[in-house]
């Protein structure tokens, strides 16, 4: 019988090195459980998806709240737009005052009374329709024109107390009586009353 061959059994050395007589040192590879890494990656992916879903839902909620707030703010604070021909009204008054034949003091008093009547008429018409009155028609194309209603308010105010010195009232001819302004297609239909309450 021949001599048996020597068998070299590798042994583990320090620092996880595998040592065997006559062989170089080889770094030991730590063993992994089957499927362990795959399971950890799956858990991490699920966590990331949940975090992403929560972020998306949070963003959608914030966007919805902001959208509702902006819509409510816009509806509550932005009034409708209407126009009034202030230049035309001023020109009409200037022509009437020039043809009145009064003294300069009377003309000045009449102009002050007319200016107060104009201011009150603009405020009342704007409040009645819930609109902002712009003096230039070209600024808001298609906006309703409330000049006739403002003119009627001025005539009503002047006829009920704004008289010239000497008892003569400025005559604004061809002005419709108060409360009888003809209906126009461009007047705000939903807020414009057919007639106002008669004043005493």
CSV table of N, CA and C in Angstrom, one decimal, residues 32-114:
chain,number,residue,atom,x,y,z
A,32,UNK,N,-24.9,35.2,4.0
A,32,UNK,CA,-26.2,35.9,4.1
A,32,UNK,C,-27.3,34.9,4.1
A,33,UNK,N,-28.4,35.2,4.8
A,33,UNK,CA,-29.5,34.4,4.8
A,33,UNK,C,-30.2,34.5,3.4
A,34,UNK,N,-30.7,33.4,3.0
A,34,UNK,CA,-31.4,33.4,1.7
A,34,UNK,C,-32.6,34.3,1.7
A,35,UNK,N,-32.6,35.2,0.7
A,35,UNK,CA,-33.7,36.2,0.6
A,35,UNK,C,-33.7,37.3,1.6
A,36,UNK,N,-32.6,37.5,2.4
A,36,UNK,CA,-32.6,38.5,3.4
A,36,UNK,C,-32.5,39.9,2.8
A,37,UNK,N,-31.5,40.1,1.8
A,37,UNK,CA,-31.3,41.4,1.2
A,37,UNK,C,-32.6,41.8,0.4
A,38,UNK,N,-33.2,40.8,-0.3
A,38,UNK,CA,-34.3,41.1,-1.1
A,38,UNK,C,-35.5,41.6,-0.2
A,39,UNK,N,-35.6,41.0,1.0
A,39,UNK,CA,-36.7,41.4,1.9
A,39,UNK,C,-36.5,42.8,2.4
A,40,UNK,N,-35.2,43.2,2.7
A,40,UNK,CA,-34.9,44.5,3.2
A,40,UNK,C,-35.2,45.5,2.1
A,41,UNK,N,-34.8,45.2,0.9
A,41,UNK,CA,-35.1,46.2,-0.2
A,41,UNK,C,-36.6,46.4,-0.4
A,42,UNK,N,-37.3,45.3,-0.3
A,42,UNK,CA,-38.8,45.4,-0.4
A,42,UNK,C,-39.4,46.3,0.6
A,43,UNK,N,-38.9,46.1,1.9
A,43,UNK,CA,-39.5,46.9,3.0
A,43,UNK,C,-39.1,48.4,2.8
A,44,UNK,N,-37.9,48.6,2.3
A,44,UNK,CA,-37.5,50.0,2.0
A,44,UNK,C,-38.3,50.6,0.9
A,45,UNK,N,-38.6,49.9,-0.1
A,45,UNK,CA,-39.4,50.4,-1.2
A,45,UNK,C,-40.8,50.7,-0.8
A,46,UNK,N,-41.4,49.9,0.0
A,46,UNK,CA,-42.7,50.1,0.5
A,46,UNK,C,-42.7,51.4,1.4
A,47,UNK,N,-41.7,51.6,2.2
A,47,UNK,CA,-41.7,52.8,3.1
A,47,UNK,C,-41.6,54.0,2.2
A,48,UNK,N,-40.7,54.0,1.2
A,48,UNK,CA,-40.6,55.1,0.3
A,48,UNK,C,-41.9,55.4,-0.4
A,49,UNK,N,-42.6,54.4,-0.9
A,49,UNK,CA,-43.9,54.6,-1.5
A,49,UNK,C,-44.9,55.3,-0.6
A,50,UNK,N,-44.9,54.8,0.6
A,50,UNK,CA,-45.9,55.4,1.6
A,50,UNK,C,-45.5,56.8,1.9
A,51,UNK,N,-44.2,57.1,2.0
A,51,UNK,CA,-43.8,58.5,2.3
A,51,UNK,C,-44.2,59.4,1.1
A,52,UNK,N,-44.0,58.9,-0.1
A,52,UNK,CA,-44.3,59.7,-1.3
A,52,UNK,C,-45.8,59.9,-1.4
A,53,UNK,N,-46.6,58.8,-1.1
A,53,UNK,CA,-48.1,59.0,-1.1
A,53,UNK,C,-48.6,60.0,-0.1
A,54,UNK,N,-48.0,60.0,1.1
A,54,UNK,CA,-48.4,61.0,2.1
A,54,UNK,C,-48.0,62.4,1.6
A,55,UNK,N,-46.9,62.6,1.0
A,55,UNK,CA,-46.5,63.9,0.5
A,55,UNK,C,-47.4,64.4,-0.6
A,56,UNK,N,-47.8,63.5,-1.5
A,56,UNK,CA,-48.7,63.9,-2.6
A,56,UNK,C,-50.1,64.3,-2.0
A,57,UNK,N,-50.6,63.5,-1.0
A,57,UNK,CA,-51.9,63.8,-0.4
A,57,UNK,C,-51.8,65.1,0.3
A,58,UNK,N,-50.7,65.4,1.0
A,58,UNK,CA,-50.6,66.6,1.7
A,58,UNK,C,-50.6,67.8,0.7
A,59,UNK,N,-49.8,67.7,-0.4
A,59,UNK,CA,-49.8,68.7,-1.3
A,59,UNK,C,-51.2,69.0,-2.0
A,60,UNK,N,-51.9,67.9,-2.2
A,60,UNK,CA,-53.2,68.1,-2.8
A,60,UNK,C,-54.2,68.8,-1.8
A,61,UNK,N,-54.1,68.4,-0.5
A,61,UNK,CA,-54.9,69.1,0.5
A,61,UNK,C,-54.6,70.6,0.6
A,62,UNK,N,-53.3,70.9,0.6
A,62,UNK,CA,-52.9,72.3,0.7
A,62,UNK,C,-53.4,73.1,-0.5
A,63,UNK,N,-53.2,72.5,-1.7
A,63,UNK,CA,-53.7,73.1,-3.0
A,63,UNK,C,-55.2,73.3,-3.0
A,64,UNK,N,-55.9,72.4,-2.4
A,64,UNK,CA,-57.4,72.5,-2.4
A,64,UNK,C,-57.8,73.6,-1.5
A,65,UNK,N,-57.2,73.7,-0.3
A,65,UNK,CA,-57.5,74.8,0.7
A,65,UNK,C,-57.2,76.1,0.1
A,66,UNK,N,-56.0,76.2,-0.5
A,66,UNK,CA,-55.6,77.5,-1.1
A,66,UNK,C,-56.5,77.9,-2.3
A,67,UNK,N,-56.9,76.9,-3.1
A,67,UNK,CA,-57.8,77.2,-4.2
A,67,UNK,C,-59.1,77.7,-3.7
A,68,UNK,N,-59.7,77.0,-2.7
A,68,UNK,CA,-61.0,77.5,-2.2
A,68,UNK,C,-60.9,78.9,-1.5
A,69,UNK,N,-59.8,79.1,-0.8
A,69,UNK,CA,-59.6,80.5,-0.2
A,69,UNK,C,-59.5,81.6,-1.3
A,70,UNK,N,-58.7,81.3,-2.3
A,70,UNK,CA,-58.5,82.3,-3.4
A,70,UNK,C,-59.8,82.5,-4.1
A,71,UNK,N,-60.6,81.5,-4.4
A,71,UNK,CA,-61.9,81.6,-5.1
A,71,UNK,C,-62.8,82.4,-4.2
A,72,UNK,N,-62.9,82.1,-2.9
A,72,UNK,CA,-63.8,82.9,-2.0
A,72,UNK,C,-63.4,84.3,-1.9
A,73,UNK,N,-62.0,84.6,-1.9
A,73,UNK,CA,-61.5,86.0,-1.8
A,73,UNK,C,-61.9,86.7,-3.0
A,74,UNK,N,-61.7,86.1,-4.2
A,74,UNK,CA,-62.0,86.7,-5.5
A,74,UNK,C,-63.4,87.1,-5.6
A,75,UNK,N,-64.3,86.2,-5.2
A,75,UNK,CA,-65.7,86.4,-5.3
A,75,UNK,C,-66.2,87.5,-4.3
A,76,UNK,N,-65.6,87.5,-3.1
A,76,UNK,CA,-66.1,88.5,-2.1
A,76,UNK,C,-65.5,89.9,-2.4
A,77,UNK,N,-64.3,90.0,-2.9
A,77,UNK,CA,-63.7,91.3,-3.0
A,77,UNK,C,-63.7,92.0,-4.3
A,78,UNK,N,-63.9,91.3,-5.4
A,78,UNK,CA,-63.9,91.9,-6.7
A,78,UNK,C,-65.3,92.2,-7.2
A,79,UNK,N,-65.6,93.5,-7.2
A,79,UNK,CA,-67.0,93.8,-7.6
A,79,UNK,C,-67.1,93.8,-9.1
A,80,UNK,N,-68.3,94.0,-9.6
A,80,UNK,CA,-68.6,94.2,-11.0
A,80,UNK,C,-68.2,95.6,-11.5
A,81,UNK,N,-68.0,95.7,-12.8
A,81,UNK,CA,-67.5,97.0,-13.3
A,81,UNK,C,-68.7,97.6,-14.2
A,82,UNK,N,-68.9,98.9,-14.0
A,82,UNK,CA,-69.8,99.6,-14.8
A,82,UNK,C,-69.1,100.9,-15.2
A,83,UNK,N,-69.7,101.6,-16.2
A,83,UNK,CA,-69.1,102.9,-16.7
A,83,UNK,C,-70.1,104.0,-16.6
A,84,UNK,N,-69.5,105.2,-16.5
A,84,UNK,CA,-70.3,106.4,-16.5
A,84,UNK,C,-69.5,107.5,-17.2
A,85,UNK,N,-70.2,108.2,-18.1
A,85,UNK,CA,-69.6,109.2,-19.0
A,85,UNK,C,-69.5,110.5,-18.2
A,86,UNK,N,-68.5,110.7,-17.3
A,86,UNK,CA,-68.3,111.9,-16.5
A,86,UNK,C,-68.0,113.1,-17.4
A,87,UNK,N,-67.2,112.9,-18.5
A,87,UNK,CA,-66.9,114.0,-19.3
A,87,UNK,C,-68.2,114.6,-20.0
A,88,UNK,N,-69.1,113.7,-20.4
A,88,UNK,CA,-70.4,114.1,-20.9
A,88,UNK,C,-71.2,114.8,-19.9
A,89,UNK,N,-71.3,114.3,-18.7
A,89,UNK,CA,-72.1,115.0,-17.7
A,89,UNK,C,-71.5,116.4,-17.3
A,90,UNK,N,-70.2,116.5,-17.2
A,90,UNK,CA,-69.6,117.8,-16.9
A,90,UNK,C,-69.8,118.8,-18.1
A,91,UNK,N,-69.7,118.3,-19.3
A,91,UNK,CA,-70.0,119.2,-20.4
A,91,UNK,C,-71.4,119.7,-20.4
A,92,UNK,N,-72.4,118.8,-20.1
A,92,UNK,CA,-73.8,119.2,-20.1
A,92,UNK,C,-74.0,120.3,-19.0
A,93,UNK,N,-73.4,120.1,-17.8
A,93,UNK,CA,-73.6,121.1,-16.8
A,93,UNK,C,-72.9,122.4,-17.2
A,94,UNK,N,-71.7,122.4,-17.8
A,94,UNK,CA,-71.1,123.6,-18.2
A,94,UNK,C,-71.9,124.4,-19.2
A,95,UNK,N,-72.5,123.7,-20.1
A,95,UNK,CA,-73.4,124.4,-21.1
A,95,UNK,C,-74.6,125.0,-20.4
A,96,UNK,N,-75.2,124.3,-19.5
A,96,UNK,CA,-76.4,124.8,-18.8
A,96,UNK,C,-76.0,126.0,-18.0
A,97,UNK,N,-74.9,125.9,-17.3
A,97,UNK,CA,-74.5,127.0,-16.4
A,97,UNK,C,-74.1,128.3,-17.2
A,98,UNK,N,-73.5,128.0,-18.4
A,98,UNK,CA,-73.2,129.2,-19.3
A,98,UNK,C,-74.4,129.9,-19.8
A,99,UNK,N,-75.5,129.1,-20.1
A,99,UNK,CA,-76.7,129.7,-20.6
A,99,UNK,C,-77.7,130.2,-19.5
A,100,UNK,N,-77.3,130.0,-18.3
A,100,UNK,CA,-78.2,130.4,-17.2
A,100,UNK,C,-78.3,131.9,-17.0
A,101,UNK,N,-77.2,132.6,-17.4
A,101,UNK,CA,-77.3,134.1,-17.3
A,101,UNK,C,-77.2,134.6,-15.9
A,102,UNK,N,-76.7,133.8,-14.9
A,102,UNK,CA,-76.5,134.3,-13.6
A,102,UNK,C,-75.2,135.0,-13.3
A,103,UNK,N,-75.1,135.6,-12.1
A,103,UNK,CA,-73.8,136.2,-11.8
A,103,UNK,C,-72.7,135.2,-11.5
A,104,UNK,N,-71.5,135.6,-11.5
A,104,UNK,CA,-70.4,134.6,-11.1
A,104,UNK,C,-70.6,133.9,-9.8
A,105,UNK,N,-71.1,134.7,-8.8
A,105,UNK,CA,-71.4,134.0,-7.5
A,105,UNK,C,-72.5,133.0,-7.7
A,106,UNK,N,-73.5,133.3,-8.4
A,106,UNK,CA,-74.6,132.3,-8.6
A,106,UNK,C,-74.1,131.1,-9.4
A,107,UNK,N,-73.3,131.3,-10.4
A,107,UNK,CA,-72.7,130.2,-11.1
A,107,UNK,C,-71.8,129.3,-10.3
A,108,UNK,N,-71.0,129.9,-9.4
A,108,UNK,CA,-70.1,129.2,-8.5
A,108,UNK,C,-70.9,128.4,-7.5
A,109,UNK,N,-72.0,129.0,-7.0
A,109,UNK,CA,-72.8,128.2,-6.0
A,109,UNK,C,-73.5,127.1,-6.7
A,110,UNK,N,-74.0,127.3,-8.0
A,110,UNK,CA,-74.7,126.2,-8.7
A,110,UNK,C,-73.7,125.1,-9.0
A,111,UNK,N,-72.5,125.5,-9.3
A,111,UNK,CA,-71.5,124.4,-9.7
A,111,UNK,C,-71.1,123.6,-8.4
A,112,UNK,N,-71.0,124.3,-7.3
A,112,UNK,CA,-70.8,123.5,-6.0
A,112,UNK,C,-71.9,122.6,-5.7
A,113,UNK,N,-73.1,123.0,-5.9
A,113,UNK,CA,-74.3,122.2,-5.6
A,113,UNK,C,-74.3,121.0,-6.6
A,114,UNK,N,-74.0,121.3,-7.9
A,114,UNK,CA,-74.0,120.2,-8.9
A,114,UNK,C,-72.9,119.2,-8.5
